[in-house]
Tab-separated table of C-alpha atoms in Angstrom:
chain	number	residue	atom	x	y	z
A	27	MET	CA	0.000	0.000	0.000
A	28	ASP	CA	2.900	2.360	0.729
A	29	PHE	CA	4.233	1.737	-2.774
A	30	ILE	CA	0.890	2.618	-4.346
A	31	SER	CA	0.536	5.653	-2.119
A	32	ASP	CA	4.015	6.896	-3.014
A	33	LEU	CA	3.305	6.207	-6.684
A	34	LEU	CA	0.280	8.506	-6.675
A	35	MET	CA	1.703	11.270	-4.506
A	36	PRO	CA	2.523	14.655	-6.100
A	37	GLY	CA	6.233	15.318	-6.536
A	38	ASN	CA	7.206	11.720	-7.287
A	39	VAL	CA	9.442	11.772	-10.389
A	40	SER	CA	10.114	8.054	-10.697
A	41	ILE	CA	9.635	6.402	-14.067
A	42	ALA	CA	6.746	4.279	-12.766
A	43	SER	CA	4.963	7.326	-11.365
A	44	THR	CA	5.557	9.208	-14.629
A	45	LEU	CA	4.009	6.420	-16.710
A	46	VAL	CA	0.995	6.224	-14.402
A	47	LEU	CA	0.569	10.002	-14.574
A	48	TYR	CA	0.813	10.055	-18.379
A	49	SER	CA	-1.694	7.209	-18.671
A	50	PHE	CA	-4.178	8.947	-16.377
A	51	VAL	CA	-3.858	12.350	-18.080
A	52	ILE	CA	-4.304	10.884	-21.565
A	53	ALA	CA	-7.200	8.601	-20.611
A	54	ALA	CA	-9.027	11.269	-18.584
A	55	GLY	CA	-8.455	13.919	-21.263
A	56	ILE	CA	-9.806	11.737	-24.064
A	57	TYR	CA	-12.831	10.672	-21.994
A	58	ILE	CA	-13.760	14.188	-20.862
A	59	GLY	CA	-13.074	15.531	-24.341
A	60	LYS	CA	-15.942	13.416	-25.679
A	61	LEU	CA	-18.466	15.203	-23.463
A	62	ARG	CA	-20.509	17.837	-25.294
A	63	ILE	CA	-21.247	21.231	-23.760
A	64	PHE	CA	-23.772	23.261	-25.770
A	65	GLY	CA	-23.181	20.850	-28.627
A	66	VAL	CA	-19.384	21.348	-28.640
A	67	SER	CA	-16.700	18.882	-27.572
A	68	LEU	CA	-12.984	19.666	-27.360
A	69	GLY	CA	-11.789	16.169	-28.266
A	70	VAL	CA	-8.138	15.346	-27.576
A	71	THR	CA	-7.496	19.014	-26.760
A	72	PHE	CA	-8.804	18.285	-23.263
A	73	VAL	CA	-5.690	16.168	-22.625
A	74	LEU	CA	-3.745	19.418	-22.323
A	75	PHE	CA	-6.277	20.848	-19.871
A	76	VAL	CA	-6.032	17.749	-17.673
A	77	GLY	CA	-2.242	17.981	-17.811
A	78	ILE	CA	-2.349	21.636	-16.741
A	79	LEU	CA	-4.658	20.719	-13.863
A	80	MET	CA	-2.392	17.900	-12.664
A	81	GLY	CA	0.631	20.191	-12.885
A	82	HIS	CA	-1.236	22.753	-10.791
A	83	PHE	CA	-1.595	20.150	-8.032
A	84	GLY	CA	2.156	19.546	-8.012
A	85	TYR	CA	2.499	16.462	-10.189
A	86	VAL	CA	5.775	16.329	-12.150
A	87	VAL	CA	7.394	13.824	-14.522
A	88	ASP	CA	10.850	12.419	-15.094
A	89	ASN	CA	12.858	14.683	-17.428
A	90	ASP	CA	14.212	11.825	-19.556
A	91	VAL	CA	10.750	10.348	-20.034
A	92	LEU	CA	9.367	13.813	-20.762
A	93	LYS	CA	11.957	14.397	-23.490
A	94	PHE	CA	11.331	10.992	-25.058
A	95	VAL	CA	7.530	11.276	-25.018
A	96	ARG	CA	7.627	14.842	-26.368
A	97	GLU	CA	9.900	14.050	-29.300
A	98	PHE	CA	8.387	10.642	-30.059
A	99	GLY	CA	4.880	12.096	-29.937
A	100	LEU	CA	5.904	14.853	-32.352
A	101	ILE	CA	7.385	12.257	-34.711
A	102	LEU	CA	4.154	10.231	-34.670
A	103	PHE	CA	2.081	13.390	-35.177
A	104	ILE	CA	4.038	14.579	-38.226
A	105	PHE	CA	4.278	11.039	-39.627
A	106	SER	CA	0.508	10.545	-39.364
A	107	ILE	CA	-0.213	13.910	-40.985
A	108	GLY	CA	2.166	13.032	-43.811
A	109	LEU	CA	0.421	9.720	-44.442
A	110	GLN	CA	-2.971	11.419	-44.430
A	111	VAL	CA	-2.288	14.342	-46.758
A	112	GLY	CA	0.667	12.962	-48.720
A	113	PRO	CA	-1.273	11.206	-51.535
A	114	GLY	CA	-3.138	14.368	-52.500
A	115	PHE	CA	-0.535	16.981	-51.556
A	116	PHE	CA	0.784	17.870	-55.009
A	117	SER	CA	-2.585	17.522	-56.730
A	118	SER	CA	-4.024	20.033	-54.219
A	119	PHE	CA	-1.928	22.771	-55.835
A	120	LYS	CA	-4.200	22.513	-58.871
A	121	LYS	CA	-7.306	23.118	-56.735
A	122	GLY	CA	-6.504	26.281	-54.823
A	123	GLY	CA	-3.495	24.850	-53.010
A	124	MET	CA	-1.310	27.869	-53.780
A	125	ARG	CA	-3.947	30.209	-52.371
A	126	LEU	CA	-4.250	28.149	-49.183
A	127	ASN	CA	-0.474	28.022	-48.746
A	128	PHE	CA	-0.292	31.781	-49.249
A	129	LEU	CA	-2.952	32.271	-46.568
A	130	ALA	CA	-1.004	29.974	-44.225
A	131	VAL	CA	2.196	31.978	-44.755
A	132	LEU	CA	0.241	35.204	-44.246
A	133	ILE	CA	-1.177	33.941	-40.935
A	134	ILE	CA	2.306	32.972	-39.704
A	135	ALA	CA	3.727	36.351	-40.745
A	136	LEU	CA	0.882	38.131	-38.939
A	137	ASN	CA	1.538	36.107	-35.771
A	138	VAL	CA	5.250	36.956	-35.870
A	139	ALA	CA	4.459	40.639	-36.430
A	140	ILE	CA	2.109	40.721	-33.421
A	141	VAL	CA	4.708	39.028	-31.199
A	142	LEU	CA	7.382	41.518	-32.296
A	143	CYS	CA	5.021	44.406	-31.531
A	144	ILE	CA	4.391	43.010	-28.040
A	145	TYR	CA	8.142	42.528	-27.539
A	146	TYR	CA	9.158	46.031	-28.598
A	147	PHE	CA	6.128	48.066	-27.504
A	148	GLY	CA	4.660	45.977	-24.687
A	149	ASN	CA	5.822	45.164	-21.202
A	150	ILE	CA	6.859	41.561	-21.988
A	151	HIS	CA	10.494	41.238	-23.002
A	152	ASP	CA	10.993	37.508	-22.530
A	153	ILE	CA	11.189	36.258	-26.099
A	154	SER	CA	11.012	32.613	-24.984
A	155	ALA	CA	7.661	33.180	-23.292
A	156	LEU	CA	6.400	35.075	-26.343
A	157	VAL	CA	7.383	32.234	-28.670
A	158	GLY	CA	5.389	29.866	-26.468
A	159	VAL	CA	2.431	32.259	-26.423
A	160	MET	CA	2.546	32.573	-30.211
A	161	SER	CA	2.522	28.780	-30.631
A	162	GLY	CA	-0.260	28.328	-28.101
A	163	ALA	CA	-2.449	31.119	-29.481
A	164	VAL	CA	-2.651	29.382	-32.869
A	165	THR	CA	-2.531	25.861	-31.328
A	166	ASN	CA	0.713	25.163	-33.197
A	167	THR	CA	2.253	22.312	-31.205
A	168	PRO	CA	4.889	21.397	-33.847
A	169	GLY	CA	6.018	25.035	-33.847
A	170	LEU	CA	6.559	24.878	-30.094
A	171	ALA	CA	8.508	21.616	-30.405
A	172	ALA	CA	10.697	23.079	-33.168
A	173	ALA	CA	11.467	26.151	-31.043
A	174	GLN	CA	12.287	24.015	-28.001
A	175	GLN	CA	14.525	21.790	-30.117
A	176	THR	CA	16.339	24.873	-31.401
A	177	VAL	CA	17.183	26.251	-27.960
A	178	SER	CA	17.845	22.864	-26.323
A	179	GLN	CA	21.507	22.904	-27.360
A	180	MET	CA	22.072	26.486	-26.223
A	181	ALA	CA	23.200	27.711	-22.825
A	182	GLY	CA	20.206	27.714	-20.535
A	183	GLY	CA	18.257	25.837	-23.186
A	184	PRO	CA	16.211	23.577	-20.862
A	185	GLU	CA	15.085	26.556	-18.793
A	186	GLN	CA	14.107	28.492	-21.934
A	187	ALA	CA	12.220	25.433	-23.238
A	188	ASN	CA	10.251	25.269	-19.982
A	189	ILE	CA	9.398	28.975	-20.264
A	190	MET	CA	8.147	28.351	-23.821
A	191	ALA	CA	5.983	25.507	-22.558
A	192	SER	CA	4.514	27.751	-19.850
A	193	GLY	CA	3.655	30.441	-22.393
A	194	TYR	CA	2.167	27.823	-24.665
A	195	ALA	CA	0.016	26.372	-21.882
A	196	ALA	CA	-1.182	29.849	-20.905
A	197	ALA	CA	-2.277	30.804	-24.430
A	198	TYR	CA	-3.500	27.458	-25.766
A	199	PRO	CA	-6.806	27.292	-23.824
A	200	LEU	CA	-7.807	30.758	-25.035
A	201	GLY	CA	-6.701	29.819	-28.549
A	202	VAL	CA	-9.125	26.899	-28.534
A	203	VAL	CA	-11.970	28.532	-26.618
A	204	GLY	CA	-11.544	31.794	-28.533
A	205	ILE	CA	-12.059	30.084	-31.885
A	206	ILE	CA	-15.173	28.317	-30.605
A	207	LEU	CA	-16.597	31.540	-29.163
A	208	SER	CA	-15.862	33.347	-32.431
A	209	MET	CA	-17.873	30.727	-34.305
A	210	PHE	CA	-20.795	31.150	-31.904
A	211	ILE	CA	-20.647	34.938	-32.248
A	212	ILE	CA	-20.612	34.730	-36.050
A	213	LYS	CA	-23.571	32.341	-35.948
A	214	TRP	CA	-25.461	34.770	-33.705
A	215	ILE	CA	-24.666	37.877	-35.756
A	216	PHE	CA	-25.643	36.346	-39.101
A	217	ARG	CA	-28.494	34.260	-37.612
A	218	ILE	CA	-26.996	31.042	-38.974
A	219	ARG	CA	-28.865	27.796	-38.306
A	220	ILE	CA	-26.719	24.729	-38.904
A	221	ASP	CA	-29.674	22.456	-39.759
A	222	ASP	CA	-30.934	24.929	-42.373
A	223	GLU	CA	-27.472	25.266	-43.884
A	224	ILE	CA	-27.117	21.481	-44.165
A	225	LYS	CA	-30.533	21.226	-45.836
A	226	GLN	CA	-29.575	24.015	-48.247
A	227	ILE	CA	-26.371	22.229	-49.222
A	228	GLU	CA	-28.245	18.972	-49.775
A	229	THR	CA	-30.855	20.803	-51.880
A	230	ASP	CA	-28.181	22.486	-54.000
A	231	GLN	CA	-26.512	19.144	-54.599
A	232	GLU	CA	-29.811	17.569	-55.626
A	233	ASP	CA	-30.589	20.464	-57.996
A	234	SER	CA	-27.137	20.410	-59.537
A	235	GLN	CA	-26.965	20.142	-63.327
A	236	LEU	CA	-24.661	17.179	-62.870
A	237	LYS	CA	-27.385	15.180	-61.206
A	238	PRO	CA	-28.336	12.207	-63.412
A	239	TYR	CA	-31.963	11.773	-64.483
A	240	PHE	CA	-33.189	8.324	-65.439
A	241	MET	CA	-35.907	8.031	-68.100
A	242	THR	CA	-37.255	5.839	-70.848
A	243	VAL	CA	-37.745	7.539	-74.210
A	244	GLU	CA	-39.732	6.345	-77.226
A	245	VAL	CA	-38.214	7.786	-80.397
A	246	GLU	CA	-40.787	8.687	-83.085
A	247	ASN	CA	-38.963	11.469	-84.903
A	248	LYS	CA	-38.252	10.308	-88.460
A	249	LEU	CA	-35.482	12.877	-88.822
A	250	VAL	CA	-33.170	10.878	-86.538
A	251	ASP	CA	-33.823	7.631	-88.355
A	252	GLY	CA	-30.521	6.208	-89.539
A	253	LYS	CA	-28.407	8.480	-87.343
A	254	THR	CA	-25.719	6.916	-85.173
A	255	MET	CA	-25.468	7.591	-81.461
A	256	LEU	CA	-22.446	9.820	-82.070
A	257	GLU	CA	-24.361	11.897	-84.619
A	258	LEU	CA	-27.391	12.031	-82.330
A	259	HIS	CA	-25.203	13.440	-79.557
A	260	ASP	CA	-24.165	16.316	-81.832
A	261	ILE	CA	-27.785	16.963	-82.813
A	262	VAL	CA	-29.198	16.966	-79.254
A	263	ASN	CA	-26.178	18.955	-78.029
A	264	THR	CA	-26.299	17.718	-74.426
A	265	ASN	CA	-24.698	14.966	-72.393
A	266	PHE	CA	-26.553	11.688	-72.188
A	267	VAL	CA	-25.854	7.996	-71.795
A	268	VAL	CA	-27.998	5.338	-73.456
A	269	SER	CA	-27.778	2.121	-71.490
A	270	ARG	CA	-29.857	-0.073	-73.884
A	271	LEU	CA	-32.172	0.083	-76.857
A	272	MET	CA	-35.340	-1.801	-77.646
A	273	THR	CA	-35.965	-2.189	-81.359
A	274	THR	CA	-39.389	-2.232	-82.977
A	275	GLU	CA	-39.129	-6.007	-82.975
A	276	GLY	CA	-38.736	-6.011	-79.185
A	277	ASN	CA	-35.047	-6.947	-79.139
A	278	ILE	CA	-32.802	-5.396	-76.459
A	279	VAL	CA	-29.541	-3.994	-77.863
A	280	ILE	CA	-26.543	-2.746	-75.889
A	281	GLN	CA	-25.562	0.244	-77.999
A	282	LYS	CA	-22.252	1.898	-78.796
A	283	SER	CA	-21.333	5.100	-80.601
A	284	SER	CA	-21.686	3.518	-84.054
A	285	THR	CA	-25.133	2.031	-83.360
């Protein structure tokens, strides 16, 4: 019982205690993240909130395990994203991909500009904290990991990495909640009803000109007698597909362009 008690006590940095803490934070975060509040669930984002709460109560982890989990998790994250978007990455450039990449670069440049303004004109002059805040405000976890990796080899690197993590944790909740609140505000201002919008999209898809219509046609026009399907297509001047023909004798014919 003493072993279990010591394992669950705050401040224990043993490997066993670290693994138990990680397992609890991940499991609790995923479970709570599935709960819906006003129709909104935070998903895996709640893992961070549970981690912040446990850190508030004094729970800490082993530094070696922390470094391994952080870097290995980042590797899995980037690897999974690559597998998901890789097959259609280059083809996306033909469908507005350049515009989306330009917007992404513009957003990053705007974030950097805001951080520089805070650094030079505000009261915060700790650039490490500001880098963490910038990453957390836009929920950019890989950006935080890249910044921490950059300073890890420098003098005082571990301390600067921890300051970045603190800034990230402080800004991340507002980055998530702020986006959700912005969506609610936009819905309220423009009186948007999600159910009506979904019905409108479904109606537009049903009324699309590309929607196929199935029909049976009896041809009585003598002017098309003797015309092939290819010639008939030029005469009608619209897209159609003839699946089968029934002749006057009652025979079913699978047609082709020369029929």
